[in-house]
mmCIF file of C-alpha atoms in Angstrom:
data_model
loop_
_atom_site.group_PDB
_atom_site.id
_atom_site.type_symbol
_atom_site.label_atom_id
_atom_site.label_comp_id
_atom_site.label_asym_id
_atom_site.label_seq_id
_atom_site.Cartn_x
_atom_site.Cartn_y
_atom_site.Cartn_z
ATOM 1 C CA ASP A 19 20.713 -31.979 -14.907
ATOM 2 C CA ALA A 20 23.879 -29.794 -14.786
ATOM 3 C CA ASP A 21 25.859 -30.213 -11.326
ATOM 4 C CA VAL A 22 26.605 -26.630 -11.450
ATOM 5 C CA THR A 23 23.992 -23.885 -12.606
ATOM 6 C CA GLN A 24 24.612 -20.210 -13.001
ATOM 7 C CA THR A 25 21.927 -17.561 -13.562
ATOM 8 C CA PRO A 26 21.030 -15.641 -15.647
ATOM 9 C CA ARG A 27 23.414 -16.933 -18.317
ATOM 10 C CA ASN A 28 23.088 -13.452 -20.018
ATOM 11 C CA ARG A 29 22.934 -10.022 -18.701
ATOM 12 C CA ILE A 30 23.170 -6.346 -20.136
ATOM 13 C CA THR A 31 23.049 -3.547 -17.414
ATOM 14 C CA LYS A 32 23.728 0.200 -17.131
ATOM 15 C CA THR A 33 26.825 1.787 -14.984
ATOM 16 C CA GLY A 34 25.785 2.243 -11.415
ATOM 17 C CA LYS A 35 22.973 -0.720 -10.989
ATOM 18 C CA ARG A 36 23.466 -3.434 -8.744
ATOM 19 C CA ILE A 37 23.566 -6.802 -10.162
ATOM 20 C CA MET A 38 23.472 -9.918 -8.649
ATOM 21 C CA LEU A 39 24.719 -13.417 -9.820
ATOM 22 C CA GLU A 40 23.383 -16.700 -8.878
ATOM 23 C CA CYS A 41 25.235 -20.322 -8.664
ATOM 24 C CA SER A 42 23.677 -23.414 -7.174
ATOM 25 C CA GLN A 43 25.570 -26.832 -7.007
ATOM 26 C CA THR A 44 24.031 -30.603 -6.570
ATOM 27 C CA LYS A 45 27.471 -31.761 -5.923
ATOM 28 C CA GLY A 46 27.859 -31.730 -2.335
ATOM 29 C CA HIS A 47 31.097 -29.765 -2.245
ATOM 30 C CA ASP A 48 31.627 -27.556 0.611
ATOM 31 C CA ARG A 49 34.254 -25.432 -1.554
ATOM 32 C CA MET A 50 32.968 -22.892 -4.012
ATOM 33 C CA TYR A 51 34.700 -20.132 -6.175
ATOM 34 C CA TRP A 52 33.681 -17.080 -8.404
ATOM 35 C CA TYR A 53 36.176 -16.184 -11.375
ATOM 36 C CA ARG A 54 35.848 -13.769 -14.127
ATOM 37 C CA GLN A 55 37.291 -14.478 -17.712
ATOM 38 C CA ASP A 56 38.525 -11.595 -19.805
ATOM 39 C CA PRO A 57 40.457 -12.223 -23.420
ATOM 40 C CA GLY A 58 44.170 -12.848 -23.120
ATOM 41 C CA LEU A 59 43.833 -12.917 -19.310
ATOM 42 C CA GLY A 60 42.705 -16.327 -18.325
ATOM 43 C CA LEU A 61 40.589 -17.063 -15.371
ATOM 44 C CA ARG A 62 40.773 -14.845 -12.410
ATOM 45 C CA LEU A 63 39.781 -15.423 -9.150
ATOM 46 C CA ILE A 64 37.279 -13.146 -7.428
ATOM 47 C CA TYR A 65 36.361 -14.668 -4.014
ATOM 48 C CA TYR A 66 36.325 -18.228 -2.790
ATOM 49 C CA SER A 67 34.522 -19.967 0.295
ATOM 50 C CA PHE A 68 35.419 -22.941 1.897
ATOM 51 C CA ASP A 69 32.063 -23.404 3.895
ATOM 52 C CA VAL A 70 28.942 -21.473 4.599
ATOM 53 C CA LYS A 71 30.758 -18.908 7.524
ATOM 54 C CA ASP A 72 33.828 -18.766 5.407
ATOM 55 C CA ILE A 73 34.587 -16.042 2.684
ATOM 56 C CA ASN A 74 37.782 -15.231 1.238
ATOM 57 C CA LYS A 75 38.921 -12.695 -1.165
ATOM 58 C CA GLY A 76 40.821 -13.771 -4.350
ATOM 59 C CA GLU A 77 43.087 -11.709 -6.856
ATOM 60 C CA ILE A 78 40.334 -9.261 -7.989
ATOM 61 C CA SER A 79 37.624 -8.869 -5.132
ATOM 62 C CA ASP A 80 37.577 -4.923 -5.424
ATOM 63 C CA GLY A 81 34.049 -4.020 -6.335
ATOM 64 C CA TYR A 82 32.746 -7.292 -5.698
ATOM 65 C CA SER A 83 31.010 -8.739 -3.065
ATOM 66 C CA VAL A 84 29.622 -12.566 -2.239
ATOM 67 C CA SER A 85 27.270 -14.436 -0.181
ATOM 68 C CA ARG A 86 27.303 -17.946 0.585
ATOM 69 C CA GLN A 87 23.812 -18.408 1.380
ATOM 70 C CA ALA A 88 23.974 -22.235 1.988
ATOM 71 C CA GLN A 89 26.419 -25.044 1.456
ATOM 72 C CA ALA A 90 24.961 -25.394 -2.322
ATOM 73 C CA LYS A 91 24.450 -21.483 -2.925
ATOM 74 C CA PHE A 92 27.391 -18.877 -3.499
ATOM 75 C CA SER A 93 26.055 -15.693 -5.146
ATOM 76 C CA LEU A 94 28.200 -12.550 -6.544
ATOM 77 C CA SER A 95 27.041 -8.858 -6.386
ATOM 78 C CA LEU A 96 28.467 -5.945 -8.202
ATOM 79 C CA GLU A 97 27.047 -3.118 -5.665
ATOM 80 C CA SER A 98 27.482 -0.746 -8.531
ATOM 81 C CA ALA A 99 28.700 -2.000 -12.079
ATOM 82 C CA ILE A 100 30.937 -0.312 -14.305
ATOM 83 C CA PRO A 101 31.889 -1.119 -18.002
ATOM 84 C CA ASN A 102 35.260 -3.003 -17.025
ATOM 85 C CA GLN A 103 33.322 -5.326 -15.232
ATOM 86 C CA THR A 104 31.854 -6.509 -18.314
ATOM 87 C CA ALA A 105 33.260 -9.977 -18.574
ATOM 88 C CA LEU A 106 32.400 -13.943 -18.535
ATOM 89 C CA TYR A 107 31.556 -15.064 -15.166
ATOM 90 C CA PHE A 108 32.306 -18.592 -13.798
ATOM 91 C CA CYS A 109 31.103 -20.296 -10.473
ATOM 92 C CA ALA A 110 33.096 -23.560 -9.862
ATOM 93 C CA THR A 111 33.282 -25.943 -6.808
ATOM 94 C CA SER A 112 35.359 -28.705 -5.351
ATOM 95 C CA ASP A 113 36.008 -30.855 -2.574
ATOM 96 C CA TRP A 114 38.469 -31.320 0.042
ATOM 97 C CA GLY A 115 41.620 -32.953 -0.570
ATOM 98 C CA GLY A 116 42.287 -35.359 -3.438
ATOM 99 C CA ALA A 117 43.389 -33.716 -6.946
ATOM 100 C CA ASN A 118 41.058 -30.628 -6.190
ATOM 101 C CA GLU A 119 39.186 -30.803 -9.243
ATOM 102 C CA GLN A 120 37.300 -27.613 -9.975
ATOM 103 C CA PHE A 121 33.962 -28.124 -11.517
ATOM 104 C CA PHE A 122 32.966 -25.316 -13.109
ATOM 105 C CA GLY A 123 29.173 -23.596 -14.317
ATOM 106 C CA PRO A 124 28.365 -22.755 -17.705
ATOM 107 C CA GLY A 125 29.255 -19.068 -16.740
ATOM 108 C CA THR A 126 27.372 -15.827 -17.057
ATOM 109 C CA ARG A 127 27.787 -13.217 -19.638
ATOM 110 C CA LEU A 128 27.859 -9.544 -18.594
ATOM 111 C CA THR A 129 27.599 -6.801 -20.413
ATOM 112 C CA VAL A 130 27.959 -3.192 -18.456
ATOM 113 C CA LEU A 131 26.920 -0.323 -20.555
ATOM 114 C CA THR B 30 49.581 -10.344 -11.447
ATOM 115 C CA GLN B 31 49.956 -13.105 -13.763
ATOM 116 C CA LEU B 32 51.768 -15.636 -12.522
ATOM 117 C CA LEU B 33 51.243 -17.865 -14.982
ATOM 118 C CA GLU B 34 52.132 -17.235 -18.987
ATOM 119 C CA GLN B 35 51.047 -19.544 -21.700
ATOM 120 C CA SER B 36 52.696 -19.875 -25.001
ATOM 121 C CA PRO B 37 51.419 -19.711 -27.791
ATOM 122 C CA GLN B 38 48.408 -17.780 -27.273
ATOM 123 C CA PHE B 39 46.628 -18.846 -30.414
ATOM 124 C CA LEU B 40 47.550 -21.556 -32.477
ATOM 125 C CA SER B 41 45.933 -22.861 -35.632
ATOM 126 C CA ILE B 42 47.296 -26.418 -37.254
ATOM 127 C CA GLN B 43 45.755 -29.049 -39.928
ATOM 128 C CA GLU B 44 43.997 -32.158 -38.562
ATOM 129 C CA GLY B 45 46.820 -34.970 -37.895
ATOM 130 C CA GLU B 46 49.863 -32.625 -36.778
ATOM 131 C CA ASN B 47 51.596 -32.621 -33.354
ATOM 132 C CA LEU B 48 51.776 -29.416 -31.128
ATOM 133 C CA THR B 49 52.928 -28.536 -27.800
ATOM 134 C CA VAL B 50 51.815 -25.617 -25.568
ATOM 135 C CA TYR B 51 54.178 -24.280 -22.759
ATOM 136 C CA CYS B 52 52.771 -22.968 -19.410
ATOM 137 C CA ASN B 53 55.532 -21.222 -17.756
ATOM 138 C CA SER B 54 55.944 -19.547 -14.323
ATOM 139 C CA SER B 55 58.655 -17.657 -12.022
ATOM 140 C CA SER B 56 56.944 -19.373 -9.063
ATOM 141 C CA VAL B 57 56.968 -22.934 -7.828
ATOM 142 C CA PHE B 58 53.709 -24.693 -7.435
ATOM 143 C CA SER B 59 52.919 -27.716 -5.550
ATOM 144 C CA SER B 60 50.210 -28.961 -7.910
ATOM 145 C CA LEU B 61 49.421 -28.181 -11.655
ATOM 146 C CA GLN B 62 45.928 -28.663 -13.588
ATOM 147 C CA TRP B 63 45.373 -28.574 -17.131
ATOM 148 C CA TYR B 64 41.824 -27.543 -18.434
ATOM 149 C CA ARG B 65 39.887 -27.599 -21.654
ATOM 150 C CA GLN B 66 37.005 -24.954 -22.291
ATOM 151 C CA GLU B 67 35.011 -25.306 -25.193
ATOM 152 C CA PRO B 68 32.673 -22.251 -26.346
ATOM 153 C CA GLY B 69 29.785 -21.379 -24.149
ATOM 154 C CA GLU B 70 31.119 -23.767 -21.399
ATOM 155 C CA GLY B 71 33.061 -23.758 -18.572
ATOM 156 C CA PRO B 72 37.023 -25.193 -18.107
ATOM 157 C CA VAL B 73 36.598 -29.035 -17.758
ATOM 158 C CA LEU B 74 40.041 -31.018 -16.077
ATOM 159 C CA LEU B 75 42.063 -33.010 -17.830
ATOM 160 C CA VAL B 76 45.129 -33.697 -15.821
ATOM 161 C CA THR B 77 46.459 -32.722 -12.320
ATOM 162 C CA VAL B 78 50.448 -33.180 -11.808
ATOM 163 C CA VAL B 79 52.031 -32.899 -8.334
ATOM 164 C CA THR B 80 55.920 -34.356 -8.604
ATOM 165 C CA GLY B 81 58.413 -32.472 -10.657
ATOM 166 C CA GLY B 82 59.297 -34.048 -13.798
ATOM 167 C CA GLU B 83 56.049 -35.966 -13.960
ATOM 168 C CA VAL B 84 54.723 -37.126 -17.137
ATOM 169 C CA LYS B 85 51.103 -37.997 -17.655
ATOM 170 C CA LYS B 86 49.391 -39.326 -20.781
ATOM 171 C CA LEU B 87 45.786 -38.997 -21.554
ATOM 172 C CA LYS B 88 45.382 -40.588 -25.037
ATOM 173 C CA ARG B 89 46.804 -38.439 -27.626
ATOM 174 C CA LEU B 90 47.451 -35.720 -24.939
ATOM 175 C CA THR B 91 50.762 -36.115 -22.726
ATOM 176 C CA PHE B 92 51.533 -33.705 -20.073
ATOM 177 C CA GLN B 93 54.780 -33.183 -18.278
ATOM 178 C CA PHE B 94 55.505 -31.293 -14.878
ATOM 179 C CA GLY B 95 58.732 -29.229 -15.038
ATOM 180 C CA ASP B 96 61.701 -30.650 -12.581
ATOM 181 C CA ALA B 97 61.662 -27.267 -10.774
ATOM 182 C CA ARG B 98 57.659 -27.422 -10.509
ATOM 183 C CA LYS B 99 57.373 -24.191 -12.297
ATOM 184 C CA ASP B 100 56.372 -24.729 -15.940
ATOM 185 C CA SER B 101 54.547 -27.616 -17.892
ATOM 186 C CA SER B 102 53.907 -28.652 -21.159
ATOM 187 C CA LEU B 103 50.848 -29.781 -23.086
ATOM 188 C CA HIS B 104 51.798 -32.293 -26.343
ATOM 189 C CA ILE B 105 49.291 -33.391 -28.604
ATOM 190 C CA THR B 106 49.566 -35.759 -31.120
ATOM 191 C CA ALA B 107 47.933 -36.119 -34.337
ATOM 192 C CA ALA B 108 45.694 -33.352 -33.395
ATOM 193 C CA GLN B 109 41.854 -33.765 -34.248
ATOM 194 C CA PRO B 110 38.920 -31.487 -34.798
ATOM 195 C CA GLY B 111 37.892 -32.357 -31.545
ATOM 196 C CA ASP B 112 40.620 -31.197 -29.760
ATOM 197 C CA THR B 113 39.830 -27.691 -30.754
ATOM 198 C CA GLY B 114 39.656 -25.265 -27.674
ATOM 199 C CA LEU B 115 41.047 -23.217 -25.148
ATOM 200 C CA TYR B 116 43.474 -25.030 -23.011
ATOM 201 C CA LEU B 117 44.282 -23.541 -19.665
ATOM 202 C CA CYS B 118 47.096 -24.444 -17.032
ATOM 203 C CA ALA B 119 46.312 -23.430 -13.402
ATOM 204 C CA GLY B 120 49.109 -23.951 -10.846
ATOM 205 C CA SER B 121 48.242 -23.984 -6.969
ATOM 206 C CA ASN B 122 50.686 -23.847 -3.842
ATOM 207 C CA THR B 123 48.353 -24.806 -1.007
ATOM 208 C CA GLY B 124 45.192 -26.439 -2.689
ATOM 209 C CA ASN B 125 43.024 -23.380 -1.794
ATOM 210 C CA GLN B 126 43.427 -21.010 -4.822
ATOM 211 C CA PHE B 127 44.524 -21.630 -8.339
ATOM 212 C CA TYR B 128 46.192 -19.297 -10.395
ATOM 213 C CA PHE B 129 45.256 -19.417 -13.946
ATOM 214 C CA GLY B 130 47.429 -19.259 -17.034
ATOM 215 C CA THR B 131 46.561 -16.823 -20.144
ATOM 216 C CA GLY B 132 44.866 -19.750 -22.277
ATOM 217 C CA THR B 133 45.986 -21.105 -25.649
ATOM 218 C CA SER B 134 43.262 -21.128 -28.187
ATOM 219 C CA LEU B 135 43.669 -24.120 -30.284
ATOM 220 C CA THR B 136 42.329 -24.606 -33.789
ATOM 221 C CA VAL B 137 42.234 -27.877 -35.349
ATOM 222 C CA ILE B 138 41.239 -27.547 -39.306
ATOM 223 C CA PRO B 139 39.986 -30.961 -40.816
#
C-alpha cells in the first residue's frame, strides 16, 4: 500500500462549487504539505502543517483552506472553485530534521469548468 | 515570485549522450534538493546537498551545489530511456519550506 494517498485522483467541477481534496499518510510523519503544479511553474506551496495544531500559509494560499484532522490526515478545500485553480495538486509529508526528504502522494488532477 | 529558475525547460537527447541541467537563483539556500517526477506520479527525492561546492554522485548522476549556495547542476552521463522524466530542484533556507524550480522535462530517445 502507498505511504501517501490522495483522494480523489481526478475531479471535474464547476465554477463556484466547494471542493475538498483529502490526503492520508502511514509514514508517521508530523509534517504535511499541499502543493499545486502547473506546467512551466514547478510546484508551489499552498499550505503546510507541522503538527495537528499548526497550520501555515505557503506562497499561494488565497482561495484555499486546510484542515489537519489528525497526524495522518490533511485536507485541502477550495471554498468556491474558479477556473485558474485547475491544476495538479500534490500532498507531501516529511519528518523532522535530517535531509527533510518530502514524500509525495500520486496527485489529484482538478479541472474547474 | 519564482526563486529558482531551471534550464533548459525541455531537453530531448539520444540514448548514450551526456547532459547537464541547471538550477539558478539570486537567493542563498541552506540546502538544495533534486527530485525526479514520472508521469502520473509525485516527485521522488534523488539527492540533498547542503555544503557550498559539494558534489554528490548517484550512479550516472552527478549533483553539484554552487560555492555560494545559489545554484546547482545535475549532470547525467550516458543517458538511458529510464532517465526520462521531469527533474525538479528545490531550495530551502530554514528546512521548513522548500521552493521548487520551474522543472526540466527530459526525454531520452532509444
